[in-house]
Coordinates of C-alpha atoms and ligand atoms in Angstrom, one line a residue:
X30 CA 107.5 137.6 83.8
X31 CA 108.7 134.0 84.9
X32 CA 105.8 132.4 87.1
X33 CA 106.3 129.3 89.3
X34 CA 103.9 126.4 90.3
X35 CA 103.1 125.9 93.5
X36 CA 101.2 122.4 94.5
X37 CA 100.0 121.1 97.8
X38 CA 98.4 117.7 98.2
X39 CA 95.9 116.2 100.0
X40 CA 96.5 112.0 99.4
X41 CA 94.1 109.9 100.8
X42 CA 95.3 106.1 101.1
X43 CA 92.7 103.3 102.2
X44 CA 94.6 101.3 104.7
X45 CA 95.2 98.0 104.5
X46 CA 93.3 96.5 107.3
X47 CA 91.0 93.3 107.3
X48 CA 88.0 95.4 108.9
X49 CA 86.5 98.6 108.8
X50 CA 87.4 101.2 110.9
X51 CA 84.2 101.2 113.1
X52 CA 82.7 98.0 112.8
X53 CA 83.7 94.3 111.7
X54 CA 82.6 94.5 108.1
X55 CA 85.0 93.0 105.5
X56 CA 87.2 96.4 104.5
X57 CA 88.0 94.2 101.0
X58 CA 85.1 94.2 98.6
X59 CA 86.6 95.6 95.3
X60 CA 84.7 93.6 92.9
X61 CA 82.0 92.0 95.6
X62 CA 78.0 92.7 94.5
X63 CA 76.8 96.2 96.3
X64 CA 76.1 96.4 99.7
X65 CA 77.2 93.3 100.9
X66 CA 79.6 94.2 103.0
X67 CA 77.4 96.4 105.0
X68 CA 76.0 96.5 108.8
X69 CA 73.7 98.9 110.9
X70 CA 76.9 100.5 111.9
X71 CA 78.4 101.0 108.6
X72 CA 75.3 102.3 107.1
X73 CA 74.8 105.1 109.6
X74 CA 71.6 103.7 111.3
X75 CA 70.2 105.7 114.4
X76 CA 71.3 104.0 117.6
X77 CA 74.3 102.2 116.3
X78 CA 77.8 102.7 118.2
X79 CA 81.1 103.0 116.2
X80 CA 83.6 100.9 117.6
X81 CA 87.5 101.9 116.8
X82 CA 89.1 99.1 115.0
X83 CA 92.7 99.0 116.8
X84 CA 94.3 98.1 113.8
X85 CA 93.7 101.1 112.0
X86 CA 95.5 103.2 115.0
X87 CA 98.5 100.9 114.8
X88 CA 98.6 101.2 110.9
X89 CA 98.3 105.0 111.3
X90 CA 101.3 105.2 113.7
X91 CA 103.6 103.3 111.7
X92 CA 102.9 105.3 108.4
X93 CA 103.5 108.1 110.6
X94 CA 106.8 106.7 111.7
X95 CA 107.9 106.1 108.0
X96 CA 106.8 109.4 106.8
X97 CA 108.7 111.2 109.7
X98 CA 106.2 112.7 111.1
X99 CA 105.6 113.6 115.3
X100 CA 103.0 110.9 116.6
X101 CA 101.0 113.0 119.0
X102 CA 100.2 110.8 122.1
X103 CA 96.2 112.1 122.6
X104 CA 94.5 112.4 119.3
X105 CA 90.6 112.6 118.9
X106 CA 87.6 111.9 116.1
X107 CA 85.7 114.9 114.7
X108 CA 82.8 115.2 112.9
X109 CA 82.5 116.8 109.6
X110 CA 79.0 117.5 108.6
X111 CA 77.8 117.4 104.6
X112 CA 75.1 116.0 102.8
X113 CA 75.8 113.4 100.2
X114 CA 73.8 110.0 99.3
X115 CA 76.7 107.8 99.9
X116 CA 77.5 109.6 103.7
X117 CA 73.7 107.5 105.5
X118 CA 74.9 109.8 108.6
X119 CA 75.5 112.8 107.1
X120 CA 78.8 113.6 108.9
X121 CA 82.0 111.6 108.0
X122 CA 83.9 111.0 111.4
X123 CA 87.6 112.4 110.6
X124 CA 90.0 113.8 113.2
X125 CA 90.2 118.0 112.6
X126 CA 91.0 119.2 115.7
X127 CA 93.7 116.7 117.1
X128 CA 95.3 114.4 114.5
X129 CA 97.5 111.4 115.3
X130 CA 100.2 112.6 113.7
X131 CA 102.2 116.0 112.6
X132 CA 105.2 117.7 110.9
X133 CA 106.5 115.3 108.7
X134 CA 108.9 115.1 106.1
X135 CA 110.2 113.0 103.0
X136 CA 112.8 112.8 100.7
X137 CA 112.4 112.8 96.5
X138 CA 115.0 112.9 94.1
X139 CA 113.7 114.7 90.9
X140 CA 115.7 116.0 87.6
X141 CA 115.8 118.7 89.9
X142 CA 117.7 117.0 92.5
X143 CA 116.7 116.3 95.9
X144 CA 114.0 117.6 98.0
X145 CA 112.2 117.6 101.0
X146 CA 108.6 117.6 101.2
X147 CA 107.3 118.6 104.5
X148 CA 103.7 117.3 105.5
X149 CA 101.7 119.0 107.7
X150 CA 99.9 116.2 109.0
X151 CA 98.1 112.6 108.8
X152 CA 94.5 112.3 109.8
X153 CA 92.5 108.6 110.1
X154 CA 89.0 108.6 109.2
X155 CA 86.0 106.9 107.5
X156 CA 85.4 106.7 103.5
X157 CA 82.3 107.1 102.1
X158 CA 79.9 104.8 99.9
X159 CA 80.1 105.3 96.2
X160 CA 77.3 106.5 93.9
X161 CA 77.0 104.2 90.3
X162 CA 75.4 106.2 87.6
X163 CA 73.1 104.4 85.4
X164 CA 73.1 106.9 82.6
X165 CA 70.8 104.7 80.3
X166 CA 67.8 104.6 82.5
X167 CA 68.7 107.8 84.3
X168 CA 69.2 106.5 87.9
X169 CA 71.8 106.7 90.1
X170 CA 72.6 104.0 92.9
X171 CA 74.3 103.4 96.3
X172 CA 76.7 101.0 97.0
X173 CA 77.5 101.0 100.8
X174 CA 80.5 98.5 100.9
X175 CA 83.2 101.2 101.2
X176 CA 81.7 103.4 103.7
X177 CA 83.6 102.7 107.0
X178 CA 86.6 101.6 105.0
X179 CA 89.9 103.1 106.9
X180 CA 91.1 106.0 105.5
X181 CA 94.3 108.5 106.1
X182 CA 94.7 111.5 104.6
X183 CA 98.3 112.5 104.1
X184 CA 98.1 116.4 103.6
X185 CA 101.5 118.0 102.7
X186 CA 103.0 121.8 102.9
X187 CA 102.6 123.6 99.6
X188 CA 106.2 122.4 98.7
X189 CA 106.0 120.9 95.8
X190 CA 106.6 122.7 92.6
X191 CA 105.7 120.8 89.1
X192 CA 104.4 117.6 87.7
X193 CA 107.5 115.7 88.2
X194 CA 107.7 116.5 92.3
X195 CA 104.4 115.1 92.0
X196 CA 104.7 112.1 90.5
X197 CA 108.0 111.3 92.7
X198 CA 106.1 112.5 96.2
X199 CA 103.3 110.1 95.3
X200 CA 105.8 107.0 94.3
X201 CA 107.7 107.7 97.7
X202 CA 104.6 107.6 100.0
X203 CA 103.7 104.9 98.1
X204 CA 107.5 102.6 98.6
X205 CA 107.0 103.9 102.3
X206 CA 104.1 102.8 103.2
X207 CA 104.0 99.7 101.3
X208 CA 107.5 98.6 102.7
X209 CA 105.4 99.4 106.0
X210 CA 102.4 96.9 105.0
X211 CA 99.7 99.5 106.0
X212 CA 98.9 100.3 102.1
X213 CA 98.4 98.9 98.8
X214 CA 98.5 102.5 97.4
X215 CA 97.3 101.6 93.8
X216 CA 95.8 104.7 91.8
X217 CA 94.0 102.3 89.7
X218 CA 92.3 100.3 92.7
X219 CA 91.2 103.8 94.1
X220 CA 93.3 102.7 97.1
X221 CA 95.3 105.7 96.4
X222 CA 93.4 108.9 95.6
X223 CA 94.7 112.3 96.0
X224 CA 93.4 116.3 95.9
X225 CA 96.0 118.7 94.3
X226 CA 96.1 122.0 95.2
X227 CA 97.5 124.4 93.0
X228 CA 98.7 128.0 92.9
X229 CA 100.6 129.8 91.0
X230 CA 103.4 133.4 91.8
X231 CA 106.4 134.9 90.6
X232 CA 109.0 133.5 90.5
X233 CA 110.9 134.3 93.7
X234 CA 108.0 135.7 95.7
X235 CA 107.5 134.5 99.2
X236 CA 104.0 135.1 99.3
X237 CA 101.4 132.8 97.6
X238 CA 98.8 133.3 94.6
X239 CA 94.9 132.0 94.9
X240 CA 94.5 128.3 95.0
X241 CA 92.4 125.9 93.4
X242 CA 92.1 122.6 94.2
X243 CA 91.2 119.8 92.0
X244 CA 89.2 116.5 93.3
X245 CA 90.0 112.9 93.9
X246 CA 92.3 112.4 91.3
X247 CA 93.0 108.7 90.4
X248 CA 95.4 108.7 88.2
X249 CA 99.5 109.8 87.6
X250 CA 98.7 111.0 84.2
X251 CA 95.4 112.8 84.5
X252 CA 97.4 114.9 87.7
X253 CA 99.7 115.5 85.2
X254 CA 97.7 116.9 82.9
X255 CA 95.3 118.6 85.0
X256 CA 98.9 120.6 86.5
X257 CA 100.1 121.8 83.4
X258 CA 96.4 123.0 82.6
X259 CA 95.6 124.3 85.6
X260 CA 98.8 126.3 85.9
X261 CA 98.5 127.4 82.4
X262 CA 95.3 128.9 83.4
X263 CA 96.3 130.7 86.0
X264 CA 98.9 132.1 84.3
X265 CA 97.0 133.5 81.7
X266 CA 94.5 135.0 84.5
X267 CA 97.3 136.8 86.3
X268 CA 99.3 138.2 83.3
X269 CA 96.5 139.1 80.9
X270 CA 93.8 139.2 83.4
X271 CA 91.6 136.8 81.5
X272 CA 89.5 135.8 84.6
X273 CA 89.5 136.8 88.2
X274 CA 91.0 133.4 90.0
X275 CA 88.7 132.7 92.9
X276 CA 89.6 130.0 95.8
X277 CA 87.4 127.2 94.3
X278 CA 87.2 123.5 94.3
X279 CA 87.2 122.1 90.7
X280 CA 86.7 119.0 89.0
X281 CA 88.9 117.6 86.3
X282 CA 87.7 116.2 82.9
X283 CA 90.3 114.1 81.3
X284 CA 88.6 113.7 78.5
X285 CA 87.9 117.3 77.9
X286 CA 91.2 117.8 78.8
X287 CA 89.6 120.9 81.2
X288 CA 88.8 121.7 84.7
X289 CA 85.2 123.2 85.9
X290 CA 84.5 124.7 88.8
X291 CA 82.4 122.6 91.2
X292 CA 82.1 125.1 94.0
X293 CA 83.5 128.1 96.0
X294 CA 86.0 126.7 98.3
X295 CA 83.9 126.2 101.8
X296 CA 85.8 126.9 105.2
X297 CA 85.8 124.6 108.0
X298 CA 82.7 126.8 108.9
X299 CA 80.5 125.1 106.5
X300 CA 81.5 121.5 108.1
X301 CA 80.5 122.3 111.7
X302 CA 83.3 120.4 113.4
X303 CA 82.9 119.0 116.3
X304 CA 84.1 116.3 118.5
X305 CA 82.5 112.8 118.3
X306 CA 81.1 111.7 121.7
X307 CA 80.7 108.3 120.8
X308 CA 84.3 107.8 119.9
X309 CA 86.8 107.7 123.3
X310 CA 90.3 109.7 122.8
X311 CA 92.7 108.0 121.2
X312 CA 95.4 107.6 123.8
X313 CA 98.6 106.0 122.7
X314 CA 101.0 105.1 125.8
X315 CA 104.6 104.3 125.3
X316 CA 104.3 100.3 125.1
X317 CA 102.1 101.0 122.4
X318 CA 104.2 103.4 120.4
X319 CA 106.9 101.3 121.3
X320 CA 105.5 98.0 120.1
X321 CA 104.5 99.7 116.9
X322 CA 108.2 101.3 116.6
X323 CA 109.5 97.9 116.7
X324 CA 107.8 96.7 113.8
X325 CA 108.8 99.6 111.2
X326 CA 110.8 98.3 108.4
X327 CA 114.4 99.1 107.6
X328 CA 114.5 102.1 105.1
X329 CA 114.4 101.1 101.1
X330 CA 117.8 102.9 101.2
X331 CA 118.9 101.2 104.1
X332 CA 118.8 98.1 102.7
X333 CA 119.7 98.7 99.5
X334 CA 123.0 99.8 100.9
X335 CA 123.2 96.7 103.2
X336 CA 122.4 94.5 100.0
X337 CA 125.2 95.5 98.0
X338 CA 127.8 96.0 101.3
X339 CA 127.1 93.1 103.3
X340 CA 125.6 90.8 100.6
X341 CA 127.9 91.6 98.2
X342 CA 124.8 92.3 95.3
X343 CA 125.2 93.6 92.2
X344 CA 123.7 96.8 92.7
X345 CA 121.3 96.0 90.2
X346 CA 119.9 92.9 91.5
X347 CA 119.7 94.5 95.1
X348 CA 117.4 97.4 93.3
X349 CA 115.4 94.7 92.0
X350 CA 114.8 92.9 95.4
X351 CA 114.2 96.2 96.9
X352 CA 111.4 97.3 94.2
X353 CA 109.0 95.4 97.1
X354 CA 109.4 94.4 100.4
X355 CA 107.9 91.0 99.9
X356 CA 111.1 90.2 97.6
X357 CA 113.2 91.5 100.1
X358 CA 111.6 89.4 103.2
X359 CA 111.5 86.5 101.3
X360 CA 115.2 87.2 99.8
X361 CA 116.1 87.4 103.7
X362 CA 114.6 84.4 105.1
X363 CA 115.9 82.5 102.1
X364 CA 119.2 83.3 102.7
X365 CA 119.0 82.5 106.1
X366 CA 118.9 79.0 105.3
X367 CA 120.8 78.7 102.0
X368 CA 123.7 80.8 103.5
X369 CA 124.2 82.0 100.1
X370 CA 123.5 85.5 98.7
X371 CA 124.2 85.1 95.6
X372 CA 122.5 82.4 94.9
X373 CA 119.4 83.7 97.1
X374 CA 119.4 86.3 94.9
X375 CA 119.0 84.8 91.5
X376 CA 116.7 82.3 92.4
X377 CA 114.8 85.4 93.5
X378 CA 115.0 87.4 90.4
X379 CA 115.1 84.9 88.2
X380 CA 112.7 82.0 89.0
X381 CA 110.6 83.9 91.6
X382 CA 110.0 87.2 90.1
X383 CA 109.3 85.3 86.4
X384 CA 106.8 83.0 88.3
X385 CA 105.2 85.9 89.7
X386 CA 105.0 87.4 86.3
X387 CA 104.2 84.4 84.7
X388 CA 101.2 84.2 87.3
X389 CA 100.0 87.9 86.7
X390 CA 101.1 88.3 90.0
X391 CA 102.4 91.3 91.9
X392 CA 105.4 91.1 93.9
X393 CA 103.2 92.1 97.0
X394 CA 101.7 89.0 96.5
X395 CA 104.6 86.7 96.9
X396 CA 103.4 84.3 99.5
X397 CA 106.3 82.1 99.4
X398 CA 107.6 80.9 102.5
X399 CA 111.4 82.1 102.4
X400 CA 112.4 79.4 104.5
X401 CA 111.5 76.8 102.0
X402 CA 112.9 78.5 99.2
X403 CA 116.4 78.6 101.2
X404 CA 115.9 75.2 101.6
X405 CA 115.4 74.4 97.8
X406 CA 118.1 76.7 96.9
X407 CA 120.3 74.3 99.4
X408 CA 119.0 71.2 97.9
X409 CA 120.5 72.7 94.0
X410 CA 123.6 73.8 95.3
X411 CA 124.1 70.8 97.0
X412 CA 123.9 68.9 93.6
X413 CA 120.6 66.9 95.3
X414 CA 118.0 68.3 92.9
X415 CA 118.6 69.4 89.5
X416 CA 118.0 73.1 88.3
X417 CA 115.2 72.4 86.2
X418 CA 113.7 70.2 88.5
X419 CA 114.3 72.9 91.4
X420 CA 112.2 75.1 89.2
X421 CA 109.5 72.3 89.3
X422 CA 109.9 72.2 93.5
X423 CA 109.6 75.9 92.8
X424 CA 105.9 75.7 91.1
X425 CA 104.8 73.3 93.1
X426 CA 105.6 75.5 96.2
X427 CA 103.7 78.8 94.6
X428 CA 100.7 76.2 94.2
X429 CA 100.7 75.2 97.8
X430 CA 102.6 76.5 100.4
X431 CA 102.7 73.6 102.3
X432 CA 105.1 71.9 100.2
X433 CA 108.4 71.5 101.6
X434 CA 110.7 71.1 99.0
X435 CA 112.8 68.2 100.0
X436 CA 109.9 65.8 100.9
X437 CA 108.2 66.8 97.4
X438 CA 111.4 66.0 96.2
X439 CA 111.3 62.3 97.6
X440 CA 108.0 62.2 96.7
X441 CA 107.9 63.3 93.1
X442 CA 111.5 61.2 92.2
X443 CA 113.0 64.4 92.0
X444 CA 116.3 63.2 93.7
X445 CA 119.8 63.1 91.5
X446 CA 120.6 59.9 91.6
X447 CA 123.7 58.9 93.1
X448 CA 123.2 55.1 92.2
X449 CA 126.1 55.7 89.0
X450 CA 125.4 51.8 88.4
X451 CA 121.5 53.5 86.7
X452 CA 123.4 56.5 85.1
X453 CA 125.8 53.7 82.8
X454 CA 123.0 51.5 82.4
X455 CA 120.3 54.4 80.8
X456 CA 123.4 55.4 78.8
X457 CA 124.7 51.8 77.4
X458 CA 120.4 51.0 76.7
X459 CA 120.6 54.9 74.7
X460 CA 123.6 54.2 72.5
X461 CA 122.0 50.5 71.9
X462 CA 118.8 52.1 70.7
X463 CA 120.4 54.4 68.7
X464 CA 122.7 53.6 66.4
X465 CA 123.1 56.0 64.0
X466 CA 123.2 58.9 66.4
X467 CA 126.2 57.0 67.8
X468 CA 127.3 56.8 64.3
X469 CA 127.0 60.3 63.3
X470 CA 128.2 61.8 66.5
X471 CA 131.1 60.3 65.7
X472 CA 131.9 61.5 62.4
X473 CA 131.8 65.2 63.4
X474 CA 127.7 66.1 64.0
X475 CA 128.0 67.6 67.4
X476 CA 123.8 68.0 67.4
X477 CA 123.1 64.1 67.2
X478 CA 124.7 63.6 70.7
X479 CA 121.1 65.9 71.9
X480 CA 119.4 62.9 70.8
X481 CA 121.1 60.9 73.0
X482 CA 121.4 63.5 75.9
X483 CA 117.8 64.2 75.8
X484 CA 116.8 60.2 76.1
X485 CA 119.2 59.7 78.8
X486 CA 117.8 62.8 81.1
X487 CA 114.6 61.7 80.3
X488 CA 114.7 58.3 81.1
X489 CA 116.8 60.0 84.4
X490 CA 113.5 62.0 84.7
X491 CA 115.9 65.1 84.9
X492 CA 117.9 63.5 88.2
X493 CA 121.2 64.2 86.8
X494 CA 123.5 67.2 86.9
X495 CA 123.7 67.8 82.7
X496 CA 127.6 68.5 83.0
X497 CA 128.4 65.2 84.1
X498 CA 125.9 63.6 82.2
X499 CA 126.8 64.8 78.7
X500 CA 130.7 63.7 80.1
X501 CA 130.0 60.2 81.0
X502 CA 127.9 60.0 77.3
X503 CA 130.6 60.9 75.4
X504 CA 133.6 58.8 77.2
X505 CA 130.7 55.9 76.7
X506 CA 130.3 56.4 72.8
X507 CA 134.0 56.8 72.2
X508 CA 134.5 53.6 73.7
X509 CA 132.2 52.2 70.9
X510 CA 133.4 50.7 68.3
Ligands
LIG626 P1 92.0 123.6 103.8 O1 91.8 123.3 105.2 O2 91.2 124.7 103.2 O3 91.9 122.3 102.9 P2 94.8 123.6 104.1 O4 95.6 124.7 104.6 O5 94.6 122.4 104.9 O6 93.5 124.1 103.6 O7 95.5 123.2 102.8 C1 95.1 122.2 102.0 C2 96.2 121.9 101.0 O8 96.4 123.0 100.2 C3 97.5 121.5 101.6 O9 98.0 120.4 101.0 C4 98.3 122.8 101.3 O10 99.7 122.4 101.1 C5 97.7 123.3 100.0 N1 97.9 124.7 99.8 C6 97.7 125.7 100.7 N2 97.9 126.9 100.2 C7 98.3 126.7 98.9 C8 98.7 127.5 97.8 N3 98.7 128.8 97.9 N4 99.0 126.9 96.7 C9 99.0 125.6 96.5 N5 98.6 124.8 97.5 C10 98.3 125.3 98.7
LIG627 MG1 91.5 120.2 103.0
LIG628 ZN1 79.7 97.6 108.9

């Protein structure tokens, strides 16, 4: 019999906000000493009041936008109960009952061909600390800093049918929302974690086998892995009735290559939710959706399409600018100034992107101010700065952004000089110096006039365009005699 996967997913992505969701802690502490970015709140102490960080609701409404989902006007915060070290309170506050947003749907383009994944809906709530196991001495510690860091949880319809759907649903809520700026959405940073539910029927039924669902996997290839294993399994459990499938949570060991059950699935029984009554309603009136509407990015598509039509881009370089919307807004602003596409566009993927590189950078990183950069390009194609000393301009702008290109220009003697009376005079004082070059340049050896094209830019301090330069040398050595 021919069997088919079926996978839902429940992705949890840490938003992108500077505080935590109920107090003013520092969301950001990948990499800071435990439990210093803690507070009464954040640590679940009695008395303390959670305070709804605005941010987070805005964030949550806009990656509701992008993933086309309803944004339901009245939403509220839930309680769900459990024990665990890392939870000081005991119940993480979630939204069960009302979440802020609903019936969804994206797009992903597969082998298969396209698809739409429909998601059920998008809840905010808290994450928890993290436990560090110190296996040597046989302790295990809490470190508070993440509790209280915004969370949503994205859960989708069971839609999605192998591996491959997988990877490309997790790569497109991960465009969206960063082109959105609510999201880093990095597996490896844990800002990106996600439970996969999996099933598995005939192919062709309309009704749906026993599910499992795997934990907090962090990574694209250990999903992978853990979906072709865990669909084997079941598999073999239906057709040769190896093992009754049960609806379980499981864990997945990548090194083991294996899953192991971890416990009976619970029902929202076990949680007792209930409605927070220290948190108000979250209420969101139509200046507020409105204001947040406003702000939603144009589609990757959208301006892809733009790129190439109105910019006239090779679609290649428009894909490039595209791969992140920090290219793109910086692209946009530059050409704003420069008036130039073209040009906007290689400086971009050529000096910017290879700076970035060069600076183990990520293109969400890009802090360059566009306008500058349109600026620089204009001072280049204007034959006022020199390319190689544009790239200069360009460093010292990633350095500081403060630097406006022009002034460092001034500054730095950075200017082409248009005073032709220097250009003869470094030119007569190289072919004085050196002879021989001269000499040899003359009798056929094209490579001795570098010698010569090398002091002069030099000595020019790279103020010169190289075209010109390498014509007024030659008409000067040919009229040597
Ligand atoms: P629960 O509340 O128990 O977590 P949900 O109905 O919210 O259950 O579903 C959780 C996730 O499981 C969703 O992403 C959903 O798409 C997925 N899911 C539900 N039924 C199945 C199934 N039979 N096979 C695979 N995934 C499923
Ligand atoms: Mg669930
Ligand atoms: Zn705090």
């Amino acid at each position: 019999m021919k069997y088919e996967t079926v996978i839902g997913l429940e992705v949890h992505i840490e938003l992108a906000t500077n505080t935590k969701i109920f107090c003013s802690c520092s969301a950001h502490s990948f990499g800071a000493e435990p439990n210093t970015h803690t507070c009464p709140t954040c640590l679940g102490m009695p008395g303390t009041l959670p305070v709804l960080n605005k941010k987070v609701v805005d964030y949550a409404i806009k990656a509701g936008q992008m993933l086309g989902c309803k944004i339901n006007h009245v939403s509220h915060f839930d309680r769900k109960s459990y024990f665990y070290p890392a939870l000081p309170s005991a119940y993480q506050i979630t939204q069960y009952f009302s979440p802020i947003a609903t019936d969804g749907e994206v797009e992903i383009d597969t082998t298969y061909g396209k698809k739409r994944v429909r998601i059920a809906q998008i809840h905010m709530e808290e994450d928890a600390g993290k436990l560090v196991h110190d296996i040597k001495h046989g302790l295990s510690h809490v470190d508070y800093n993440r509790a209280g860091v915004p969370l949503l949880e994205i859960v989708s319809y069971p839609d999605l049918s192998s591996a491959e759907e997988v990877e490309a649903y997790l790569e497109r809520l991960k465009t969206l929302l960063r082109y959105a700026r609510v999201a880093e959405c990095e597996m490896a940073h844990g800002t990106m974690r996600c439970d996969v539910n999996i099933s598995v029927r005939s192919a062709g039924s309309d009704t749906f086998g026993v599910r499992t669902e795997i934990k907090n996997m962090n990574s694209i290839d250990a999903i992978k892995r853990a979906i072709e294993y865990e669909t084997a399994r079941h598999i073999d459990a239906v057709e040769n009735g190896t093992e009754v499938l049960v609806q379980e949570t499981r864990r997945w060991d990548d090194i083991k290559g294996k899953s192991f059950a971890m416990r009976t699935k619970e029902t929202a029984g076990d949680y007792r939710y209930f409605p927070d009554p220290n948190i108000m309603p979250v209420v969101i009136d139509d200046t507020w959706f409105e204001q947040i509407q406003s702000t939603l990015p144009e589609f990757p598509e959208v301006k892809l399409a733009r790129y190439t039509e109105e910019f006239g881009l090779p679609e290649y370089d428009a894909k490039r600018l595209c791969e992140s919307i920090a290219l793109c807004e910086c692209f946009e602003e530059a050409n704003a100034v420069c008036k130039n596409a073209k040009d906007a566009a290689n400086w971009m993927i050529s000096d910017v992107m290879k700076t970035l590189n060069a600076r183990q950078m990520t293109y969400d990183m890009l802090a360059l101010s566009g306008q500058s950069l349109g600026k620089l390009i204009a001072l280049v194609s204007g034959g006022k700065v020199s390319r190689p000393n544009g790239r200069k301009i360009l460093d010292a702008m990633f350095d500081d952004g403060s630097v406006d290109p022009e002034t460092f220009a001034k500054e730095n003697n950075l200017i082409i000089s248009t005073d032709t009376g220097l250009v003869d005079k470094v030119i007569q004082d190289a072919i004085a110096a050196d002879p021989k070059a001269v000499a040899d340049f003359k009798g056929g050896k094209e490579k001795a006039l570098m010698a010569l094209f090398g002091k002069c830019m030099k000595e020019l301090r790279g103020n010169c365009n190289p075209q010109e330069l390498r014509t007024l040398l030659i008409e000067a050595i040919n009229k040597t005699n």
